[in-house]
CSV table of C-alpha atoms in Angstrom, one decimal:
chain,number,residue,atom,x,y,z
X,1382,UNK,CA,38.6,-26.1,-15.3
X,1383,UNK,CA,36.0,-27.6,-12.9
X,1384,UNK,CA,31.5,-27.7,-13.6
X,1385,UNK,CA,32.2,-24.6,-11.7
X,1386,UNK,CA,34.6,-22.6,-13.4
X,1387,UNK,CA,31.9,-21.5,-16.5
X,1388,UNK,CA,29.2,-20.1,-13.8
X,1389,UNK,CA,31.3,-18.1,-11.7
X,1390,UNK,CA,32.8,-16.8,-15.3
X,1391,UNK,CA,29.2,-16.3,-16.6
X,1392,UNK,CA,27.5,-14.5,-13.1
X,1393,UNK,CA,30.6,-12.5,-12.4
X,1394,UNK,CA,30.7,-10.7,-16.0
X,1395,UNK,CA,27.3,-10.7,-15.7
X,1396,UNK,CA,27.0,-8.8,-12.8
X,1397,UNK,CA,30.1,-6.2,-13.7
X,1398,UNK,CA,28.8,-5.3,-17.0
X,1399,UNK,CA,25.4,-4.6,-15.4
X,1400,UNK,CA,26.2,-2.7,-12.4
X,1401,UNK,CA,29.7,-1.8,-13.3
X,1402,UNK,CA,29.1,-0.9,-17.0
X,1403,UNK,CA,32.6,-2.9,-18.5
X,1404,UNK,CA,33.3,-6.8,-17.3
X,1405,UNK,CA,35.2,-8.5,-15.4
X,1406,UNK,CA,38.2,-10.1,-18.0
X,1407,UNK,CA,38.7,-14.2,-17.4
X,1408,UNK,CA,41.8,-14.5,-16.6
X,1409,UNK,CA,43.1,-17.8,-16.4
X,1410,UNK,CA,46.7,-18.4,-15.0
X,1411,UNK,CA,46.5,-14.9,-13.5
X,1412,UNK,CA,49.0,-15.2,-9.5
X,1413,UNK,CA,45.8,-12.5,-7.4
X,1414,UNK,CA,48.2,-10.8,-4.7
X,1415,UNK,CA,47.5,-10.6,-1.6
X,1416,UNK,CA,44.0,-9.9,-0.7
X,1417,UNK,CA,43.6,-7.0,1.1
X,1418,UNK,CA,39.8,-7.8,1.3
X,1419,UNK,CA,37.1,-10.6,1.2
X,1420,UNK,CA,33.6,-10.1,0.9
X,1421,UNK,CA,32.0,-13.6,1.9
X,1422,UNK,CA,28.6,-14.3,1.7
X,1423,UNK,CA,27.5,-18.1,3.3
X,1424,UNK,CA,24.9,-20.7,1.2
X,1425,UNK,CA,23.7,-23.3,4.2
X,1426,UNK,CA,20.4,-25.5,3.4
X,1427,UNK,CA,20.8,-28.1,1.0
X,1428,UNK,CA,24.1,-27.0,-0.2
X,1429,UNK,CA,26.5,-26.0,1.8
X,1430,UNK,CA,29.5,-23.1,0.5
X,1431,UNK,CA,30.3,-20.0,0.2
X,1432,UNK,CA,31.2,-17.2,-3.0
X,1433,UNK,CA,34.4,-15.2,-1.9
X,1434,UNK,CA,35.3,-12.0,-3.3
X,1435,UNK,CA,39.1,-11.0,-3.0
X,1436,UNK,CA,40.7,-7.9,-4.3
X,1437,UNK,CA,43.4,-5.1,-3.5
X,1438,UNK,CA,41.8,-1.8,-1.9
X,1439,UNK,CA,43.1,-0.5,-5.1
X,1440,UNK,CA,41.3,-2.8,-7.0
X,1441,UNK,CA,37.9,-2.6,-4.6
X,1442,UNK,CA,38.0,1.4,-4.4
X,1443,UNK,CA,37.7,1.1,-8.5
X,1444,UNK,CA,34.8,-1.2,-8.4
X,1445,UNK,CA,33.4,1.5,-6.0
X,1446,UNK,CA,34.3,4.7,-7.9
X,1447,UNK,CA,32.0,2.9,-10.8
X,1448,UNK,CA,29.2,2.1,-9.0
X,1449,UNK,CA,28.6,5.0,-6.6
X,1450,UNK,CA,30.2,7.0,-10.4
X,1451,UNK,CA,32.5,9.4,-7.2
X,1452,UNK,CA,35.7,10.4,-6.9
X,1453,UNK,CA,36.1,9.9,-3.3
X,1454,UNK,CA,34.7,6.9,-1.5
X,1455,UNK,CA,35.1,5.8,1.9
X,1456,UNK,CA,36.8,2.9,3.2
X,1457,UNK,CA,33.1,1.5,4.8
X,1458,UNK,CA,32.1,2.0,1.3
X,1459,UNK,CA,34.3,0.2,0.0
X,1460,UNK,CA,33.3,-2.4,2.3
X,1461,UNK,CA,29.9,-2.3,1.6
X,1462,UNK,CA,30.4,-2.1,-2.5
X,1463,UNK,CA,32.2,-5.1,-2.4
X,1464,UNK,CA,29.8,-6.4,-0.4
X,1465,UNK,CA,27.4,-6.3,-1.7
X,1466,UNK,CA,28.9,-7.6,-5.4
X,1467,UNK,CA,29.9,-10.6,-3.6
X,1468,UNK,CA,25.7,-10.8,-2.5
X,1469,UNK,CA,25.3,-10.3,-6.5
X,1470,UNK,CA,27.2,-12.9,-7.3
X,1471,UNK,CA,26.2,-15.4,-4.5
X,1472,UNK,CA,22.9,-15.3,-5.1
X,1473,UNK,CA,22.7,-16.1,-8.7
X,1474,UNK,CA,25.6,-18.7,-8.2
X,1475,UNK,CA,23.3,-20.2,-5.5
X,1476,UNK,CA,20.3,-20.6,-7.9
X,1477,UNK,CA,21.9,-23.0,-9.4
X,1478,UNK,CA,22.6,-24.9,-6.6
X,1479,UNK,CA,20.5,-27.8,-5.1
X,1480,UNK,CA,18.0,-26.3,-3.0
X,1481,UNK,CA,16.2,-25.1,-0.8
X,1482,UNK,CA,19.3,-22.9,0.9
X,1483,UNK,CA,19.5,-19.8,2.2
X,1484,UNK,CA,22.2,-16.6,1.6
X,1485,UNK,CA,23.9,-14.6,4.4
X,1486,UNK,CA,24.1,-11.6,4.7
X,1487,UNK,CA,27.8,-10.2,3.3
X,1488,UNK,CA,31.0,-10.1,5.5
X,1489,UNK,CA,34.6,-8.1,4.9
X,1490,UNK,CA,37.3,-9.3,6.4
X,1491,UNK,CA,40.1,-6.2,5.2
X,1492,UNK,CA,43.6,-6.9,6.1
X,1493,UNK,CA,46.8,-8.4,3.8
X,1494,UNK,CA,46.9,-11.7,6.0
X,1495,UNK,CA,44.1,-13.3,6.7
X,1496,UNK,CA,42.3,-16.4,5.3
X,1497,UNK,CA,38.7,-17.1,5.3
X,1498,UNK,CA,37.4,-20.8,5.5
X,1499,UNK,CA,34.3,-22.3,6.1
X,1500,UNK,CA,33.9,-24.8,8.2
X,1501,UNK,CA,32.6,-28.2,5.9
X,1502,UNK,CA,33.9,-26.9,2.4
X,1503,UNK,CA,36.9,-27.1,0.5
X,1504,UNK,CA,38.1,-25.0,-2.4
X,1505,UNK,CA,36.0,-26.1,-5.7
X,1506,UNK,CA,37.6,-23.4,-7.9
X,1507,UNK,CA,38.8,-20.0,-8.3
X,1508,UNK,CA,38.3,-17.6,-11.3
X,1509,UNK,CA,40.8,-14.8,-11.2
X,1510,UNK,CA,39.5,-11.9,-13.4
X,1511,UNK,CA,41.4,-8.7,-14.6
X,1512,UNK,CA,40.3,-5.8,-13.8
X,1513,UNK,CA,41.3,-1.9,-13.7
X,1514,UNK,CA,44.8,-3.8,-13.7
X,1515,UNK,CA,44.4,-5.9,-10.9
X,1516,UNK,CA,43.7,-9.7,-10.3
X,1517,UNK,CA,39.7,-9.7,-9.0
X,1518,UNK,CA,39.6,-13.7,-7.8
X,1519,UNK,CA,36.2,-14.6,-6.9
X,1520,UNK,CA,36.7,-18.0,-5.1
X,1521,UNK,CA,33.4,-20.8,-4.8
X,1522,UNK,CA,34.1,-22.8,-1.4
X,1523,UNK,CA,31.5,-25.8,-1.2
X,1524,UNK,CA,31.4,-29.9,-0.4
X,1525,UNK,CA,32.2,-32.4,-3.2
X,1526,UNK,CA,30.0,-33.9,-4.6
X,1527,UNK,CA,27.2,-33.7,-2.0
X,1528,UNK,CA,29.5,-35.1,0.0
X,1529,UNK,CA,30.5,-32.4,2.8
X,1530,UNK,CA,34.6,-31.7,3.6
X,1531,UNK,CA,34.5,-32.8,7.0
X,1532,UNK,CA,32.0,-35.4,6.3
X,1533,UNK,CA,34.6,-37.0,4.3
X,1534,UNK,CA,37.8,-36.9,6.0
X,1535,UNK,CA,35.9,-38.3,8.2
X,1536,UNK,CA,35.4,-40.7,6.5
X,1537,UNK,CA,39.0,-41.0,5.3
X,1538,UNK,CA,40.1,-41.4,8.7
X,1539,UNK,CA,37.3,-44.2,9.3
X,1540,UNK,CA,39.5,-46.0,7.1
X,1541,UNK,CA,42.6,-45.2,8.1
H,1111,UNK,CA,5.7,14.1,-7.4
H,1112,UNK,CA,5.8,10.2,-7.3
H,1113,UNK,CA,7.7,9.3,-4.0
H,1114,UNK,CA,9.9,5.6,-3.4
H,1115,UNK,CA,10.4,4.1,-0.6
H,1116,UNK,CA,14.1,2.2,-0.8
H,1117,UNK,CA,15.0,-0.3,2.0
H,1118,UNK,CA,18.1,-2.0,1.7
H,1119,UNK,CA,21.0,-2.7,3.7
H,1120,UNK,CA,24.0,-1.6,1.4
H,1121,UNK,CA,24.5,1.7,0.9
H,1122,UNK,CA,26.1,0.9,-1.9
H,1123,UNK,CA,22.7,-0.1,-3.4
H,1124,UNK,CA,20.9,2.9,-1.6
H,1125,UNK,CA,23.3,5.0,-3.7
H,1126,UNK,CA,22.6,4.1,-6.1
H,1127,UNK,CA,19.0,3.1,-6.4
H,1128,UNK,CA,18.8,6.9,-5.4
H,1129,UNK,CA,20.7,8.5,-8.3
H,1130,UNK,CA,18.6,6.8,-11.1
H,1131,UNK,CA,15.5,7.3,-10.1
H,1132,UNK,CA,16.0,10.7,-9.3
H,1133,UNK,CA,17.7,11.6,-12.0
H,1134,UNK,CA,13.9,9.7,-14.0
H,1135,UNK,CA,12.3,12.5,-11.5
H,1136,UNK,CA,11.4,10.5,-9.2
H,1137,UNK,CA,11.5,11.2,-5.0
H,1138,UNK,CA,13.3,9.0,-3.1
H,1139,UNK,CA,13.4,8.0,0.5
H,1140,UNK,CA,15.4,5.6,2.1
H,1141,UNK,CA,15.5,2.9,5.2
H,1142,UNK,CA,18.5,0.6,6.0
H,1143,UNK,CA,16.5,-2.3,7.5
H,1144,UNK,CA,13.2,-3.1,7.5
H,1145,UNK,CA,12.1,-1.6,10.6
H,1146,UNK,CA,13.0,1.3,10.0
H,1147,UNK,CA,10.8,1.4,6.9
H,1148,UNK,CA,8.0,-0.1,9.4
H,1149,UNK,CA,9.2,3.3,11.7
H,1150,UNK,CA,9.2,5.3,9.0
H,1151,UNK,CA,6.3,4.4,5.7
H,1152,UNK,CA,3.8,6.4,7.2
H,1153,UNK,CA,5.3,9.6,7.1
H,1154,UNK,CA,7.4,9.0,3.7
H,1155,UNK,CA,3.2,8.4,2.2
H,1156,UNK,CA,5.5,6.2,-0.4
H,1157,UNK,CA,3.4,5.1,-3.6
H,1158,UNK,CA,6.0,2.4,-3.8
H,1159,UNK,CA,8.3,0.3,-1.9
H,1160,UNK,CA,11.5,-1.2,-3.5
H,1161,UNK,CA,12.6,-4.3,-1.2
H,1162,UNK,CA,15.5,-6.0,-0.3
H,1163,UNK,CA,15.1,-9.3,0.7
H,1164,UNK,CA,18.2,-9.9,3.0
H,1165,UNK,CA,18.6,-8.2,5.4
H,1166,UNK,CA,19.4,-8.2,9.2
H,1167,UNK,CA,16.5,-7.8,11.4
H,1168,UNK,CA,12.9,-8.3,9.3
H,1169,UNK,CA,14.1,-9.7,6.0
H,1170,UNK,CA,12.0,-8.4,3.1
H,1171,UNK,CA,9.5,-10.8,3.5
H,1172,UNK,CA,8.7,-10.2,7.4
H,1173,UNK,CA,9.2,-6.7,6.6
H,1174,UNK,CA,6.9,-6.5,3.0
H,1175,UNK,CA,3.8,-8.6,5.8
H,1176,UNK,CA,4.4,-5.6,8.9
H,1177,UNK,CA,3.8,-2.4,6.6
H,1178,UNK,CA,1.2,-4.2,5.5
H,1179,UNK,CA,0.0,-5.0,8.7
H,1180,UNK,CA,1.1,-1.4,10.2
H,1181,UNK,CA,-1.5,-0.1,7.1
H,1182,UNK,CA,0.4,0.1,4.3
H,1183,UNK,CA,-2.3,1.3,1.7
H,1184,UNK,CA,-2.2,-2.2,-0.5
H,1185,UNK,CA,-3.1,-0.2,-3.3
H,1186,UNK,CA,0.6,0.6,-2.9
H,1187,UNK,CA,2.6,-1.5,-4.9
H,1188,UNK,CA,5.7,-3.4,-3.6
H,1189,UNK,CA,8.9,-4.3,-5.6
H,1190,UNK,CA,11.4,-6.9,-3.8
H,1191,UNK,CA,14.8,-6.2,-5.5
H,1192,UNK,CA,17.6,-8.8,-4.1
H,1193,UNK,CA,20.6,-11.3,-4.8
H,1194,UNK,CA,17.8,-13.9,-4.1
H,1195,UNK,CA,17.6,-15.2,-8.0
H,1196,UNK,CA,16.3,-18.4,-7.9
H,1197,UNK,CA,12.3,-18.8,-9.1
H,1198,UNK,CA,11.6,-20.4,-5.2
H,1199,UNK,CA,12.0,-17.1,-4.0
H,1200,UNK,CA,10.4,-15.5,-6.6
H,1201,UNK,CA,7.2,-17.6,-6.5
H,1202,UNK,CA,7.8,-16.5,-2.5
H,1203,UNK,CA,7.9,-12.8,-3.4
H,1204,UNK,CA,5.2,-12.3,-5.9
H,1205,UNK,CA,3.0,-15.0,-3.3
H,1206,UNK,CA,3.3,-12.5,-0.2
H,1207,UNK,CA,1.9,-9.8,-3.1
H,1208,UNK,CA,5.0,-8.4,-4.1
H,1209,UNK,CA,3.9,-6.4,-7.6
H,1210,UNK,CA,7.2,-7.6,-9.1
H,1211,UNK,CA,10.6,-9.7,-8.3
H,1212,UNK,CA,13.5,-7.9,-10.5
H,1213,UNK,CA,16.8,-9.4,-9.3
H,1214,UNK,CA,20.5,-8.1,-8.6
H,1215,UNK,CA,22.1,-7.2,-10.9
H,1216,UNK,CA,19.4,-5.1,-12.5
H,1217,UNK,CA,20.7,-2.8,-15.0
H,1218,UNK,CA,19.7,1.4,-14.0
H,1219,UNK,CA,17.8,0.8,-17.4
H,1220,UNK,CA,14.5,-1.6,-16.7
H,1221,UNK,CA,14.6,-0.7,-13.1
H,1222,UNK,CA,13.3,2.7,-13.5
H,1223,UNK,CA,11.1,0.9,-16.8
H,1224,UNK,CA,10.0,-1.5,-14.1
H,1225,UNK,CA,9.7,0.9,-11.0
H,1226,UNK,CA,7.9,3.6,-13.8
H,1227,UNK,CA,5.4,1.3,-14.9
H,1228,UNK,CA,4.4,0.0,-11.7
H,1229,UNK,CA,3.7,3.6,-11.0
H,1230,UNK,CA,1.3,3.9,-14.2
H,1231,UNK,CA,-0.2,1.2,-13.0
H,1232,UNK,CA,-1.1,2.7,-10.0
H,1233,UNK,CA,-1.6,5.9,-11.0
H,1234,UNK,CA,-4.4,4.5,-13.0
H,1235,UNK,CA,-5.7,2.3,-10.7
H,1236,UNK,CA,-6.5,5.2,-8.2
H,1237,UNK,CA,-8.5,7.1,-10.8
H,1238,UNK,CA,-10.9,3.4,-11.4
H,1239,UNK,CA,-11.1,3.7,-7.9
H,1240,UNK,CA,-11.7,7.5,-7.8
H,1241,UNK,CA,-14.2,7.1,-10.6
H,1242,UNK,CA,-15.7,4.0,-8.7
H,1243,UNK,CA,-16.3,6.2,-5.6
H,1244,UNK,CA,-17.9,9.0,-7.9
H,1245,UNK,CA,-20.2,6.2,-9.4
H,1246,UNK,CA,-21.4,4.3,-5.7
H,1247,UNK,CA,-22.2,8.3,-5.2
H,1248,UNK,CA,-24.3,8.0,-7.5
H,1249,UNK,CA,-25.8,5.3,-6.9
H,1250,UNK,CA,-26.6,6.6,-3.1
H,1251,UNK,CA,-27.8,10.0,-4.5
H,1252,UNK,CA,-31.9,11.5,-5.4
H,1253,UNK,CA,-30.4,13.0,-8.6
H,1254,UNK,CA,-33.2,15.5,-8.3
H,1255,UNK,CA,-31.9,17.1,-4.8
H,1256,UNK,CA,-28.7,16.0,-4.5
H,1257,UNK,CA,-30.4,14.1,-1.1
H,1258,UNK,CA,-29.3,11.2,0.0
H,1259,UNK,CA,-31.9,8.3,-2.0
H,1260,UNK,CA,-33.5,5.2,-0.4
H,1261,UNK,CA,-30.4,2.8,-0.3
H,1262,UNK,CA,-28.6,5.0,1.4
H,1263,UNK,CA,-31.3,5.5,4.0
H,1264,UNK,CA,-31.7,2.0,3.9
H,1265,UNK,CA,-27.6,1.6,4.0
H,1266,UNK,CA,-27.4,3.6,7.4
H,1267,UNK,CA,-29.8,1.8,9.8
H,1268,UNK,CA,-28.9,-1.2,8.8
H,1269,UNK,CA,-25.7,0.1,10.2
H,1270,UNK,CA,-27.5,1.9,13.2
H,1271,UNK,CA,-29.3,-1.5,13.7
H,1272,UNK,CA,-25.7,-4.2,13.6
H,1273,UNK,CA,-23.1,-1.5,14.7
H,1274,UNK,CA,-24.8,0.2,17.6
H,1275,UNK,CA,-28.0,-0.8,18.4
H,1276,UNK,CA,-28.3,0.8,22.5
H,1277,UNK,CA,-27.7,4.1,20.7
H,1278,UNK,CA,-30.3,6.4,20.3
H,1279,UNK,CA,-31.9,7.5,17.1
H,1280,UNK,CA,-35.4,9.6,16.3
H,1281,UNK,CA,-36.7,9.3,13.0
H,1282,UNK,CA,-38.8,12.1,10.8
H,1283,UNK,CA,-41.0,11.5,8.1
H,1284,UNK,CA,-41.2,15.2,6.2
H,1285,UNK,CA,-44.1,15.3,4.0
H,1286,UNK,CA,-44.6,18.6,1.4
H,1287,UNK,CA,-48.1,19.2,2.2
H,1288,UNK,CA,-50.8,20.3,-1.0
H,1289,UNK,CA,-47.5,19.3,-3.4
H,1290,UNK,CA,-50.3,17.9,-5.5
H,1291,UNK,CA,-51.9,20.8,-6.3
H,1292,UNK,CA,-48.3,22.9,-6.6
H,1293,UNK,CA,-47.7,20.4,-9.5
H,1294,UNK,CA,-51.4,20.9,-10.7
H,1295,UNK,CA,-51.1,24.2,-10.6
H,1296,UNK,CA,-47.5,25.5,-11.5
H,1297,UNK,CA,-46.7,22.5,-13.7
H,1298,UNK,CA,-43.3,19.6,-12.9
H,1299,UNK,CA,-41.1,21.9,-13.3
H,1300,UNK,CA,-42.1,24.5,-10.4
H,1301,UNK,CA,-43.1,21.7,-8.9
H,1302,UNK,CA,-39.2,20.4,-9.4
H,1303,UNK,CA,-38.3,23.3,-8.1
H,1304,UNK,CA,-40.4,23.8,-5.0
H,1305,UNK,CA,-38.6,19.6,-4.7
H,1306,UNK,CA,-35.1,21.1,-4.7
H,1307,UNK,CA,-35.9,23.7,-2.1
H,1308,UNK,CA,-37.2,22.5,0.0
H,1309,UNK,CA,-34.6,19.4,0.9
H,1310,UNK,CA,-32.3,22.5,1.1
H,1311,UNK,CA,-34.1,23.7,3.7
H,1312,UNK,CA,-35.0,20.3,5.6
H,1313,UNK,CA,-30.7,19.9,4.9
H,1314,UNK,CA,-29.5,23.3,6.3
H,1315,UNK,CA,-31.5,22.8,9.6
H,1316,UNK,CA,-30.0,19.1,9.9
H,1317,UNK,CA,-27.2,18.3,12.4
H,1318,UNK,CA,-24.0,17.2,10.0
H,1319,UNK,CA,-23.7,13.6,10.7
H,1320,UNK,CA,-28.3,13.5,10.4
H,1321,UNK,CA,-28.9,11.3,7.5
H,1322,UNK,CA,-31.5,13.4,4.9
H,1323,UNK,CA,-32.8,11.6,2.3
H,1324,UNK,CA,-35.5,12.0,0.1
H,1325,UNK,CA,-38.2,8.4,0.9
H,1326,UNK,CA,-40.3,9.1,-2.0
H,1327,UNK,CA,-41.7,11.5,-4.7
H,1328,UNK,CA,-42.6,15.0,-2.2
H,1329,UNK,CA,-41.7,12.1,1.1
H,1330,UNK,CA,-38.2,12.8,3.2
H,1331,UNK,CA,-36.7,10.9,5.4
H,1332,UNK,CA,-34.2,11.5,8.0
H,1333,UNK,CA,-32.6,9.7,10.9
H,1334,UNK,CA,-30.5,11.9,13.7
H,1335,UNK,CA,-28.7,9.4,15.2
H,1336,UNK,CA,-27.9,10.4,19.3
H,1337,UNK,CA,-30.9,12.4,18.9
H,1338,UNK,CA,-33.8,11.8,21.8
H,1339,UNK,CA,-37.5,13.1,21.3
H,1340,UNK,CA,-37.4,16.4,23.0
H,1341,UNK,CA,-33.7,17.6,20.5
H,1342,UNK,CA,-36.1,15.4,17.4
H,1343,UNK,CA,-38.2,18.0,18.0
H,1344,UNK,CA,-36.6,21.2,18.4
H,1345,UNK,CA,-35.3,19.9,15.2
H,1346,UNK,CA,-38.3,19.4,13.0
H,1347,UNK,CA,-39.8,22.4,14.1
H,1348,UNK,CA,-36.9,24.6,13.1
H,1349,UNK,CA,-37.2,22.6,9.7
H,1350,UNK,CA,-40.7,23.2,9.5
H,1351,UNK,CA,-40.6,26.7,10.2
H,1352,UNK,CA,-37.4,26.5,7.9
H,1353,UNK,CA,-39.5,25.6,5.3
H,1354,UNK,CA,-42.4,28.3,5.7
H,1355,UNK,CA,-41.2,31.5,6.9
H,1356,UNK,CA,-40.0,31.8,3.0
H,1357,UNK,CA,-41.9,31.6,0.4
H,1358,UNK,CA,-40.0,29.2,-2.6
H,1359,UNK,CA,-39.0,31.4,-5.1
H,1360,UNK,CA,-39.6,29.8,-8.5
H,1361,UNK,CA,-38.5,33.1,-10.6
H,1362,UNK,CA,-42.0,34.5,-11.2
H,1363,UNK,CA,-44.3,36.7,-8.7
H,1364,UNK,CA,-43.3,36.5,-5.5
H,1365,UNK,CA,-42.8,33.4,-5.0
H,1366,UNK,CA,-45.0,29.9,-4.0
H,1367,UNK,CA,-46.3,29.5,-0.2
H,1368,UNK,CA,-45.2,26.0,0.7
H,1369,UNK,CA,-45.6,24.0,4.8
H,1370,UNK,CA,-44.7,19.9,5.5
H,1371,UNK,CA,-46.2,17.3,8.1
H,1372,UNK,CA,-43.6,16.3,10.4
H,1373,UNK,CA,-44.2,12.8,11.7
H,1374,UNK,CA,-41.3,11.7,14.3
H,1375,UNK,CA,-40.0,9.0,16.6
H,1376,UNK,CA,-37.6,8.5,18.7
H,1377,UNK,CA,-36.4,5.4,20.8
H,1378,UNK,CA,-33.0,3.1,20.1
H,1379,UNK,CA,-31.0,2.2,16.9
H,1380,UNK,CA,-31.8,-1.2,17.0
H,1381,UNK,CA,-35.4,-0.4,16.3
H,1382,UNK,CA,-35.2,2.2,13.9
H,1383,UNK,CA,-37.4,0.4,11.5
H,1384,UNK,CA,-40.3,0.3,14.5
H,1385,UNK,CA,-39.5,4.1,14.6
H,1386,UNK,CA,-39.8,5.6,10.8
H,1387,UNK,CA,-43.3,2.8,10.9
H,1388,UNK,CA,-44.3,5.2,14.1
H,1389,UNK,CA,-42.9,8.7,12.5
H,1390,UNK,CA,-44.5,7.8,9.1
H,1391,UNK,CA,-48.1,7.5,11.2
H,1392,UNK,CA,-47.4,10.7,13.0
H,1393,UNK,CA,-46.7,12.2,9.7
H,1394,UNK,CA,-50.6,10.8,8.9
H,1395,UNK,CA,-51.6,12.0,11.7
H,1396,UNK,CA,-49.8,15.8,11.7
H,1397,UNK,CA,-51.7,16.0,7.9
H,1398,UNK,CA,-55.2,14.5,9.6
H,1399,UNK,CA,-54.5,17.7,12.4
H,1400,UNK,CA,-54.4,19.9,9.7
H,1401,UNK,CA,-51.4,20.0,8.4
H,1402,UNK,CA,-48.3,22.0,8.9
H,1403,UNK,CA,-46.6,20.6,12.3
H,1404,UNK,CA,-45.0,18.5,14.3
H,1405,UNK,CA,-46.7,15.6,16.1
H,1406,UNK,CA,-44.5,13.1,17.4
H,1407,UNK,CA,-45.7,9.6,18.5
H,1408,UNK,CA,-42.4,8.4,20.9
H,1409,UNK,CA,-43.3,5.7,23.0
H,1410,UNK,CA,-41.7,6.7,26.5
H,1411,UNK,CA,-39.8,3.1,28.0
H,1412,UNK,CA,-41.6,1.7,31.4
């Protein structure tokens, strides 16, 4: 567990409890399946990084049904709801990081064979949560100790 | 019913806010971005605006500024509801004039409570503003006749000099003839009845844009914007006849016959104070000539 994991657990728990009425349950060691949806918000400024929320379409649909308190949800609503969830988690993570920085609008990727990367960042932590019998992963990408991954890699190449 | 304009690019958030606010008896209109809000706020006429910050196009800060520039009443509270949770974001929002700043996630109960509280403050402010308007009106009104008082007429003259000095204006000064005799013979209560009746007859003889006020004891001042000397003489004669043609009913006997003398002068608004002095001279001339008449002291341009 690194310095960011506790923050992600607390923030994702608070967001899910407030918005859904039920908290995401941390599930250390759980392995997320292939995500059907990834919502991403980037943090740009003094600190560079991104927050990803990844889950199956079924889990995202369950989240959306709870948010909207309705049984039938449209795919566009599911994408929007997951994006908003990433936005809330990202906004609260950003408040804990060095600033000033800006939060991007959420982007949502759909499909079973995708990988999201943000140049200059590495995966700092991935926190799996259990929700509705499914695993939801919240991922924090960012610089390593204030030095971007790109800079770090360049420095390593110079040494070589 | 109070109405809230929700501005948020997330349909999910708009639907949730609509549901929670409508459940609390608050009407909701929504816009999916800042430009849409700017385009629709006048028609919506909201009592409160609930505004996201991170949106495509105008962000929330820019939307707030643009709404104010386009005439959103400064008394309408704006609350930010945003995922930007940093202290610097909160300070920026409040510095721009937002009433409140809510961080997402915000529980529905808290959101409704804050919106309701802001609406209550707005309602109290509106009530105080109405009371202030009433009090301001009272400070500009003559209590006995309901006409404007000296302060109101002074204000009107100042505005004319400042805002439209080249436009035509006429000034009438009317004085009730032998009013002292009315008071001495019938008492001050009857004198007040006569003052009110004469005030009413003068007022109803004047055009709508005229400033009509009680200038002194039994003296009335009328300011007639846009009126030349010929028109002013006709208006003054109408007022003089309105006063004298019918006795003032006092509840006793057949009423009291009253007349007024009127002095007038017409010219440019920039010289309205000088016109008042000329009209005052003309009034004394009317008295000297036997009362119940109109005397015009307009100085024609050479």
